[in-house]
Coordinates of N, CA and C in Angstrom, one line a residue:
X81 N 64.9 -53.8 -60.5 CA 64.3 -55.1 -60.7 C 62.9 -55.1 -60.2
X82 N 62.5 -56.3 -60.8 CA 60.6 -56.1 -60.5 C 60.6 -56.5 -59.0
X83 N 59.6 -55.8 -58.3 CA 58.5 -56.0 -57.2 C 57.6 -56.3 -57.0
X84 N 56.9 -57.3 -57.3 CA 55.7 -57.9 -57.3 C 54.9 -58.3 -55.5
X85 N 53.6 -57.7 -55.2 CA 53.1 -57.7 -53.9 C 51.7 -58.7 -54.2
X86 N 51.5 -59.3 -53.8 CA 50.5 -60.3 -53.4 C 49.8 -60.2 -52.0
X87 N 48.4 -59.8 -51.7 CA 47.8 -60.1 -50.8 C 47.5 -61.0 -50.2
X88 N 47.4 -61.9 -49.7 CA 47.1 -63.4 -49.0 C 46.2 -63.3 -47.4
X89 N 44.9 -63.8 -47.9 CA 44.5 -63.7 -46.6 C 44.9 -65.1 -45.5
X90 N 45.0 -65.2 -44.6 CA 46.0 -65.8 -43.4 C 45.5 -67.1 -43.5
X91 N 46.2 -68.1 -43.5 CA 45.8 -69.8 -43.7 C 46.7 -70.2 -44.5
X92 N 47.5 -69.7 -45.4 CA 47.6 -70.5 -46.5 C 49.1 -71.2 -46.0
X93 N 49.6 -72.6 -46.5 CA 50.7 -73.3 -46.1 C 51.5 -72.7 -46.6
X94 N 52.7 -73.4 -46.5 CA 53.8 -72.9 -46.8 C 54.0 -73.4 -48.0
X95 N 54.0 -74.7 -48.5 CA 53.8 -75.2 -49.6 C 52.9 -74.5 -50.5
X96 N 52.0 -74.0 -50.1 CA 51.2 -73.5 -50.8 C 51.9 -71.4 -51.6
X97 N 52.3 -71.0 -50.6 CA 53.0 -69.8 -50.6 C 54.4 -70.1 -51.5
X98 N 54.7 -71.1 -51.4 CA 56.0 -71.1 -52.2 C 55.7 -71.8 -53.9
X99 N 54.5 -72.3 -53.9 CA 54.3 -72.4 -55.3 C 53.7 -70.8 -55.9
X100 N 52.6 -70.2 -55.4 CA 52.7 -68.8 -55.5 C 53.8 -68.1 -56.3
X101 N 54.8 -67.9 -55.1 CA 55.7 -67.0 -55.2 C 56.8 -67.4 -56.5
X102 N 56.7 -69.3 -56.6 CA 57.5 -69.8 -57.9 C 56.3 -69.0 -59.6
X103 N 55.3 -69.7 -59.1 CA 54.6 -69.0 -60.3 C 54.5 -67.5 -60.8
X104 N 54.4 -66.6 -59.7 CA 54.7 -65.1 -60.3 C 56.1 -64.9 -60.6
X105 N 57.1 -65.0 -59.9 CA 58.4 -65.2 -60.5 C 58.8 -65.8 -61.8
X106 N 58.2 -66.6 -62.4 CA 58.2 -67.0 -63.7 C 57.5 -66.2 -64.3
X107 N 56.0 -65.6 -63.8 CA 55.5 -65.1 -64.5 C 55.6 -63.7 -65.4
X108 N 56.7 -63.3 -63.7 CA 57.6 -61.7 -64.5 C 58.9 -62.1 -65.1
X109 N 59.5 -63.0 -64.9 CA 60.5 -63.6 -66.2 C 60.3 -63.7 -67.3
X110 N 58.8 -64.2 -67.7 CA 58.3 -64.3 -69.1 C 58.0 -63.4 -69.9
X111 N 57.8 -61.9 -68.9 CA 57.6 -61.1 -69.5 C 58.6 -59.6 -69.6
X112 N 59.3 -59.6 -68.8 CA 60.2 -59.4 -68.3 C 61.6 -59.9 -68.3
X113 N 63.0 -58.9 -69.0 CA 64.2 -60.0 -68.8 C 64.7 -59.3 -67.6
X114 N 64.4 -60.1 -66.6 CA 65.2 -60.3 -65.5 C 65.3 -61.6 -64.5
X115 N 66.7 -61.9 -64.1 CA 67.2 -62.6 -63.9 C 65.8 -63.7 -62.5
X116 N 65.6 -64.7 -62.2 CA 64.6 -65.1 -61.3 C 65.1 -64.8 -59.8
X117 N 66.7 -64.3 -59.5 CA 66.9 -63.7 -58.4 C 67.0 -62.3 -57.9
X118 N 66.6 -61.9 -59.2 CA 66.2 -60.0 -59.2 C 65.0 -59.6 -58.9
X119 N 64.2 -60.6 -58.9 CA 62.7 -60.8 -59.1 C 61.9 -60.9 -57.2
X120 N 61.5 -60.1 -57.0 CA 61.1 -59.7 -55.8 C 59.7 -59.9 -55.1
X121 N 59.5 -61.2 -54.8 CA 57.6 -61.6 -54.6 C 57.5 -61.2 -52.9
X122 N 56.5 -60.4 -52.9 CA 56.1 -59.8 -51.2 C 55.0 -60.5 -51.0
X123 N 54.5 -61.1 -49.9 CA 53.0 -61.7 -49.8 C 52.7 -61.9 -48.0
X124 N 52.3 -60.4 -48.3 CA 51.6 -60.1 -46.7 C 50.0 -60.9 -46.5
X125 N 50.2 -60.9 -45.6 CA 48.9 -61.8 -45.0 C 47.5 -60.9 -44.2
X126 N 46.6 -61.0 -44.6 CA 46.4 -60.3 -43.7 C 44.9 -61.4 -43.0
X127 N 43.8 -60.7 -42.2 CA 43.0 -61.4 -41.5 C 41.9 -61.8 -42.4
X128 N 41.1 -62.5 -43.0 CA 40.1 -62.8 -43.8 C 38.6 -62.0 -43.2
X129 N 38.9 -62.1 -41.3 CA 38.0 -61.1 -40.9 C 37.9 -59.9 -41.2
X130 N 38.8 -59.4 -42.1 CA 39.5 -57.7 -41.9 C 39.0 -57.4 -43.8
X131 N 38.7 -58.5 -44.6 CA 38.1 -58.5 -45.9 C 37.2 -58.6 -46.3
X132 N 36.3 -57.6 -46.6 CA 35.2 -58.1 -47.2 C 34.7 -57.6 -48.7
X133 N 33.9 -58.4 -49.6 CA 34.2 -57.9 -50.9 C 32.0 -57.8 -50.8
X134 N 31.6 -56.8 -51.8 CA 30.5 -56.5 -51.6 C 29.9 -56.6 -50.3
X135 N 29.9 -56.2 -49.2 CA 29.7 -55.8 -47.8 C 29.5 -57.2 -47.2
X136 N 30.4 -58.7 -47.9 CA 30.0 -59.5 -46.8 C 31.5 -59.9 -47.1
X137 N 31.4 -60.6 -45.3 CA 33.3 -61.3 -45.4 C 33.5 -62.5 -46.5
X138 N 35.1 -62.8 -47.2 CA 35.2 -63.8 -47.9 C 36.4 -64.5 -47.2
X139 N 36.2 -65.8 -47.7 CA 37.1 -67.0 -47.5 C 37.9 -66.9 -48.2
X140 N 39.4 -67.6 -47.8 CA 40.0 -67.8 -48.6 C 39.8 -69.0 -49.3
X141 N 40.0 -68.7 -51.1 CA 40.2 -69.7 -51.8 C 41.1 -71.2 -51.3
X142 N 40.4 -72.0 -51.9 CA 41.2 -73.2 -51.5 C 42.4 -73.6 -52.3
X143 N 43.8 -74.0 -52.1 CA 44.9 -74.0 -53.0 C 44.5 -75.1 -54.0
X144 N 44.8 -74.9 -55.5 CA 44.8 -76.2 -56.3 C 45.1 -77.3 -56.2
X145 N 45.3 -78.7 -56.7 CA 46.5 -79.5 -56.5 C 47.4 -79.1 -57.2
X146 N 49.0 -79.6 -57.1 CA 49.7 -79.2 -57.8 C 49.8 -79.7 -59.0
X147 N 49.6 -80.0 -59.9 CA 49.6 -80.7 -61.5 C 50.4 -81.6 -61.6
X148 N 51.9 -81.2 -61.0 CA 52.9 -82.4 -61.3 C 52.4 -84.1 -60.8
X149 N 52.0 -83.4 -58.9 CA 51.9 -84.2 -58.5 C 51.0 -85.0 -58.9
X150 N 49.3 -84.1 -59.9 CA 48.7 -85.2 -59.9 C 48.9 -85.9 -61.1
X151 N 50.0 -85.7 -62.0 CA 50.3 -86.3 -62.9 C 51.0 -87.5 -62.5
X152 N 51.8 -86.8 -61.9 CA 53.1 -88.3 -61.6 C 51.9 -89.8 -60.9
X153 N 50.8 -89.2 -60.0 CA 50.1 -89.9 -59.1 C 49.3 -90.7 -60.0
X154 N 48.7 -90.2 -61.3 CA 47.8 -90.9 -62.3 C 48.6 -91.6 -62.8
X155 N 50.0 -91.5 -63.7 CA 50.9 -92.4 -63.9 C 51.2 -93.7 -63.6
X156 N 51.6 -93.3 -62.0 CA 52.0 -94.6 -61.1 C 50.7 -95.4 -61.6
X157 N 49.6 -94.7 -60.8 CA 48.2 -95.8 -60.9 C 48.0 -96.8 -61.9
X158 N 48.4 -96.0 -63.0 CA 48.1 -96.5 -64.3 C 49.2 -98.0 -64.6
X159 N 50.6 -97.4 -64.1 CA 51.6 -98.5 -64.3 C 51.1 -99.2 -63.3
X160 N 50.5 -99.3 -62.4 CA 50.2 -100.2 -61.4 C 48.5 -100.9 -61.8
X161 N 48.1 -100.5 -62.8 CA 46.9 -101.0 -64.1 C 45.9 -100.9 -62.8
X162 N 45.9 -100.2 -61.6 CA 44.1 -99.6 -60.8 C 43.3 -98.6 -61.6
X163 N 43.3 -99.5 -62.3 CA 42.2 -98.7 -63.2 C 41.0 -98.3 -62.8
X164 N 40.7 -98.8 -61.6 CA 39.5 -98.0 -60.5 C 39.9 -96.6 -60.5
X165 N 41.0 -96.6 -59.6 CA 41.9 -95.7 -58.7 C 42.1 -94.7 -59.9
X166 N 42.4 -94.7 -61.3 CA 42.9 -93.8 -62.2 C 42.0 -93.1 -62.8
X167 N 40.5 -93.8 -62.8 CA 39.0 -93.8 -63.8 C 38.7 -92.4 -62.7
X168 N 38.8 -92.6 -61.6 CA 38.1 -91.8 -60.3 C 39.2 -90.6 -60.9
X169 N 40.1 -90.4 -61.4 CA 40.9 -89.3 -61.7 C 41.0 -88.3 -63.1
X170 N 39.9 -88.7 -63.6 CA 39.5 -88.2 -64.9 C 38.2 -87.7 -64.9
X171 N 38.0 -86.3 -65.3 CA 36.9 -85.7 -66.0 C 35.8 -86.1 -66.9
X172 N 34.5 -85.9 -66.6 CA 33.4 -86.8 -67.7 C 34.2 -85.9 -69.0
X173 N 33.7 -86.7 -70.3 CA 34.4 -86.1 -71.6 C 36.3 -86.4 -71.9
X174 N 36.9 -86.7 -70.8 CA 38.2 -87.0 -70.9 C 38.3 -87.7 -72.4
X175 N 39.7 -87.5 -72.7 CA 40.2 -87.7 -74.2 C 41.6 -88.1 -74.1
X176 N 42.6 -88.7 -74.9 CA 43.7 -89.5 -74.8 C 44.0 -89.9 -76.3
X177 N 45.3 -89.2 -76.9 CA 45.4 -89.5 -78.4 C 47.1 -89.8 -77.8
X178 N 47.1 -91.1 -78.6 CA 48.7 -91.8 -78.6 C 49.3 -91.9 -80.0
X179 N 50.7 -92.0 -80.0 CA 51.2 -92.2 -81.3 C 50.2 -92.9 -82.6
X180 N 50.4 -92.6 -83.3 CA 49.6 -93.0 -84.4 C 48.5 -92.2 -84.6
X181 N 48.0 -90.8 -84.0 CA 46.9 -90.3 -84.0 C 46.0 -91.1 -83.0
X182 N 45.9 -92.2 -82.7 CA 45.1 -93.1 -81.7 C 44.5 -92.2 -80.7
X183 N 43.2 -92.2 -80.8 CA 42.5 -90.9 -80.0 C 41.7 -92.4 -79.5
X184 N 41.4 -91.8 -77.8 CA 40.6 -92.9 -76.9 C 40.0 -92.2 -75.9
X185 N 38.7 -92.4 -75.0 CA 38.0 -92.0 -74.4 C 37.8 -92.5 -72.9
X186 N 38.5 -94.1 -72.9 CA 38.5 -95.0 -71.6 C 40.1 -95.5 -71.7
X187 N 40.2 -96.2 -70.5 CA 41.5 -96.3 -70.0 C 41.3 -98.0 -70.5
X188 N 40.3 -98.6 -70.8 CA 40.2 -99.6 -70.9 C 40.5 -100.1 -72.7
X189 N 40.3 -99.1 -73.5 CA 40.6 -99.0 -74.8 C 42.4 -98.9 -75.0
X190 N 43.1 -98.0 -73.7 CA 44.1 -97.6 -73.7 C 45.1 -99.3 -73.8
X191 N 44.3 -100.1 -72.6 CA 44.9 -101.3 -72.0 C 44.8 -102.2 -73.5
X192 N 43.6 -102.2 -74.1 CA 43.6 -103.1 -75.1 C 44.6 -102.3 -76.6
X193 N 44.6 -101.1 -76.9 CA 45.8 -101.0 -77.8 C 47.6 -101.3 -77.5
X194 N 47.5 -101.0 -75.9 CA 48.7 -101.3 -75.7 C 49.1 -103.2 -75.9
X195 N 48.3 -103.8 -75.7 CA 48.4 -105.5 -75.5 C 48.9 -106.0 -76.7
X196 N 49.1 -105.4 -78.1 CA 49.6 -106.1 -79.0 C 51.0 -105.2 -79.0
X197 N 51.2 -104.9 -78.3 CA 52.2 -103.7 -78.4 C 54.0 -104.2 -77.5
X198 N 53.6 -104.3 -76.6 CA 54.5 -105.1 -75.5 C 53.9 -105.5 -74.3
X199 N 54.7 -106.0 -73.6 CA 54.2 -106.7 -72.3 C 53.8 -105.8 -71.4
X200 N 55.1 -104.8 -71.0 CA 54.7 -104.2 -70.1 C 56.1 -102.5 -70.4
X201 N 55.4 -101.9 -69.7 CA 56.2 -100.4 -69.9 C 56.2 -99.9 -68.5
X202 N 57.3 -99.2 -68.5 CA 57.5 -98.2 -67.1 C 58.2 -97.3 -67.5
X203 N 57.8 -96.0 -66.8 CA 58.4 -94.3 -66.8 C 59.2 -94.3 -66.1
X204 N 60.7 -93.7 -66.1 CA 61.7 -92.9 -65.6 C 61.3 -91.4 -65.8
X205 N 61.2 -90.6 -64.8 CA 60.4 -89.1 -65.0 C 61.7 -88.5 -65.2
X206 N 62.1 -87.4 -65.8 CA 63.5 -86.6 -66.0 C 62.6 -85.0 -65.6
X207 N 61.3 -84.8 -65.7 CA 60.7 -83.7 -65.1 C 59.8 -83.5 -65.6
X208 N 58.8 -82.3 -64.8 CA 57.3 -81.7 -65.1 C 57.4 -80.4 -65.1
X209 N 56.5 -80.1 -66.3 CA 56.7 -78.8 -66.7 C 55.3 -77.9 -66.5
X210 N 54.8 -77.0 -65.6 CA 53.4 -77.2 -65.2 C 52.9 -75.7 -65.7
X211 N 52.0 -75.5 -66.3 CA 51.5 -73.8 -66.5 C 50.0 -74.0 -66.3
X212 N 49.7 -72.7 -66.1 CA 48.0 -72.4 -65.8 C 47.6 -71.4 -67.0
X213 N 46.3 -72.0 -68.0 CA 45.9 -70.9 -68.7 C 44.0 -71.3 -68.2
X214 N 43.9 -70.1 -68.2 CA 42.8 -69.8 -67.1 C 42.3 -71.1 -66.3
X215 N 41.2 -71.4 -65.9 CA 40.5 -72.6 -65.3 C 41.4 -74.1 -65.5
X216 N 42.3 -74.0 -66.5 CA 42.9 -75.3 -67.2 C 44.5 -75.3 -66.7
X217 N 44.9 -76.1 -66.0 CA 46.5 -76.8 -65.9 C 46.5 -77.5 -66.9
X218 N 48.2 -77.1 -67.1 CA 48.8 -77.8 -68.0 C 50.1 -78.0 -67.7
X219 N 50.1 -79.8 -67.9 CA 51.3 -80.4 -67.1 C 52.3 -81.3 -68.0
X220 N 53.3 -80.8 -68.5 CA 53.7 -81.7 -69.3 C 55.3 -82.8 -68.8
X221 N 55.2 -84.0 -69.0 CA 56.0 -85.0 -68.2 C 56.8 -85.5 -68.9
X222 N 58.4 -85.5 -68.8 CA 59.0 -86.1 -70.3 C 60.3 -86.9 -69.2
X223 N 60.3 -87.8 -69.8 CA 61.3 -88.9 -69.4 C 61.9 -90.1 -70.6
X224 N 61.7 -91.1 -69.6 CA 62.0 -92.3 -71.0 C 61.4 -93.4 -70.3
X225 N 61.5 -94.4 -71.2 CA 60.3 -95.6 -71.4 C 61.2 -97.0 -70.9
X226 N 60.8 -97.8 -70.4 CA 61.9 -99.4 -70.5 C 60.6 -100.0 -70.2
X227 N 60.7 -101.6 -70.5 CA 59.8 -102.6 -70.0 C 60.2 -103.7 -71.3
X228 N 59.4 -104.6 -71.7 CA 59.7 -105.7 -72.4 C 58.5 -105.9 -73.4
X229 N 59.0 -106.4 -74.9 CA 58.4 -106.1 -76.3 C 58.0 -107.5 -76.1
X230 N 56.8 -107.4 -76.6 CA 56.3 -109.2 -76.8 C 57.0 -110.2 -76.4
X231 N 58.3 -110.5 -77.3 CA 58.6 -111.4 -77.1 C 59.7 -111.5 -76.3
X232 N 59.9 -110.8 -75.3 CA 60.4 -110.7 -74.1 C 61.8 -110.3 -73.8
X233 N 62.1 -109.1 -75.2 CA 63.2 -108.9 -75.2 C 62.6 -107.3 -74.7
X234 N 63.9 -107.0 -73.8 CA 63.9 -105.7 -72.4 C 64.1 -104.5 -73.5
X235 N 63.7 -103.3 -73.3 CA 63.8 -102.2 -73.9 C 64.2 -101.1 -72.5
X236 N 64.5 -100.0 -73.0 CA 64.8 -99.1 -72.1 C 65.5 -97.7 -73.1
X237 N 65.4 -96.6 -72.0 CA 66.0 -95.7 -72.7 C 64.9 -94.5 -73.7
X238 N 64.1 -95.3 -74.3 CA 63.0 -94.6 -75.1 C 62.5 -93.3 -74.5
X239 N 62.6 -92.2 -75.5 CA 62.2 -90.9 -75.0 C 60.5 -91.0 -75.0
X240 N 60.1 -90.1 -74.0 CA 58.1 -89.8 -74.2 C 58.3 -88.5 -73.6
X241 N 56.9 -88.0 -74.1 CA 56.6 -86.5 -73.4 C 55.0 -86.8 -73.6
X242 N 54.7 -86.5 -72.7 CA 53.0 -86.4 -72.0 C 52.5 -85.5 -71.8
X243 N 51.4 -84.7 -72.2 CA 50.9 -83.8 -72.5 C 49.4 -83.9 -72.0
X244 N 49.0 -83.1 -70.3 CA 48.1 -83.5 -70.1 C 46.9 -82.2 -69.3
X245 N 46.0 -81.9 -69.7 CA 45.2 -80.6 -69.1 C 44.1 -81.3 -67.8
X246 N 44.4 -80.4 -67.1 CA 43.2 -80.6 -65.3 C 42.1 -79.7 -65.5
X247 N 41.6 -80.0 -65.1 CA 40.2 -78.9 -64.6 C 39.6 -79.1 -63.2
X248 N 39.3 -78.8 -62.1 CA 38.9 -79.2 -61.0 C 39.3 -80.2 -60.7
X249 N 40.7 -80.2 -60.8 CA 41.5 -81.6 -60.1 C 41.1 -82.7 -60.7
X250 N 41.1 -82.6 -62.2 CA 40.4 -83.8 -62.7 C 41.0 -83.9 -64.1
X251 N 41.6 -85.0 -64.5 CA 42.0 -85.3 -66.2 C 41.1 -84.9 -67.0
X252 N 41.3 -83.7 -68.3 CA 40.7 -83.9 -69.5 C 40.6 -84.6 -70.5
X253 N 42.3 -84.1 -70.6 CA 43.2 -84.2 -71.8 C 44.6 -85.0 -71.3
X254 N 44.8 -86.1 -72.4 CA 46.0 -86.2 -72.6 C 46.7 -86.4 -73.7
X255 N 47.9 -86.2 -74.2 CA 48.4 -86.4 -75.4 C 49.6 -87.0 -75.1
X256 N 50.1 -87.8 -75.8 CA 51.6 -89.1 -75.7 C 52.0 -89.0 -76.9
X257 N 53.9 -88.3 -76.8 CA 54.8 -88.8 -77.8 C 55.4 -89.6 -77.3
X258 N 56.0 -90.3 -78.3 CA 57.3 -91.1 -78.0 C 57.9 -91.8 -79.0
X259 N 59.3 -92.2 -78.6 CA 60.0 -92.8 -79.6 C 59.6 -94.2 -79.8
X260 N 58.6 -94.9 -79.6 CA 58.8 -96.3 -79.5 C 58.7 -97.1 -80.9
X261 N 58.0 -96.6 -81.6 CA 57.7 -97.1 -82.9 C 59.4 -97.2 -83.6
X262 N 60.4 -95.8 -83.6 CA 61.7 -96.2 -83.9 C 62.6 -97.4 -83.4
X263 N 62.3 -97.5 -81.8 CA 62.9 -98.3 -81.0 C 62.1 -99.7 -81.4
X264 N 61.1 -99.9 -81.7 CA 60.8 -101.2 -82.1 C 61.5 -101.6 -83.6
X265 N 61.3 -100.7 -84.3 CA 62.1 -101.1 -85.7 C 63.8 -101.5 -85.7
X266 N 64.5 -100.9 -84.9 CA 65.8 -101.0 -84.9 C 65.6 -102.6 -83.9
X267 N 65.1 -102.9 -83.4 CA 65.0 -104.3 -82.5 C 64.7 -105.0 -83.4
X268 N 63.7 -105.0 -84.6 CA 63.4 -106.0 -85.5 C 64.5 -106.8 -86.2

């Protein structure tokens, strides 16, 4: 079974070591068929004084956020309409395409297409699915949808999957499926 060794210079949390050790363990699963408890992650520590790369000492890197969390945390914000709080969580250039092809640039475009749409919506999360392809996280969030349609009749149940890229801890990209367009027809 694989052995995978990881160097780590000394500091890093524990939290931090065990996302690590989840991510290369997937990482030799993917490429590799072996089971994820065959799968062997070593990660000795050693002194940062004791490393140096071109004859001067280095630091250790600082750990990322984790994706999920800063997904699930923009969400909340968002259902909670701090549109301060959510704006401060997005990248200059950010982008946002919803059902319909509806591509948007501000959160404030987002608030006025939803307004003819229903009252109000909330996320049930069923889970986050998180990968790194180079400099770029990618976090994807699928659950279901409930809240109340115009005229004030309750919905629930509706599938979504969210589809959203980080860069320096910062929103690029997001993309939204969901069933709601069906769920509104069968209500009609």
């Amino acid at each position: 079974m694989p052995v995978v060794t990881i160097h780590l210079m000394t500091g890093y949390d524990a939290a931090t070591r065990r996302r690590i050790g989840t991510a290369l363990t997937n990482a030799v699963a993917g490429v590799i068929d072996a089971p994820p408890e065959g799968i062997t992650v070593m990660m000795p520590e050693m002194d940062p004084a004791s490393y140096m790369r071109g004859g001067a000492p280095r630091q250790p890197g600082a750990p990322r956020p984790d994706p999920a969390e800063l997904v699930r945390r923009f969400l909340e914000t968002m259902e909670a309409r701090d549109l301060d709080a959510a704006r401060a969580m997005l990248a200059p250039g950010f982008t946002m395409t919803f059902p319909g092809a509806q591509r948007m640039t501000t959160l404030e475009e987002l608030v006025a297409w939803s307004k003819p749409r229903y009252r109000f919506v909330r996320k049930t999360y069923e889970r986050f699915d998180s990968l790194q392809d180079g400099q770029t996280a990618i976090c994807y969030c699928f659950g279901t949808l409930s809240g109340e349609w115009l005229d004030g009749t309750p919905f629930d149940g509706i599938r979504f999957i969210d589809r959203f890229e980080i860069e320096g801890g910062r929103f690029t990209r997001q993309d939204v499926w969901n069933d709601m367009a069906e769920a509104k027809a069968r209500s009609a």
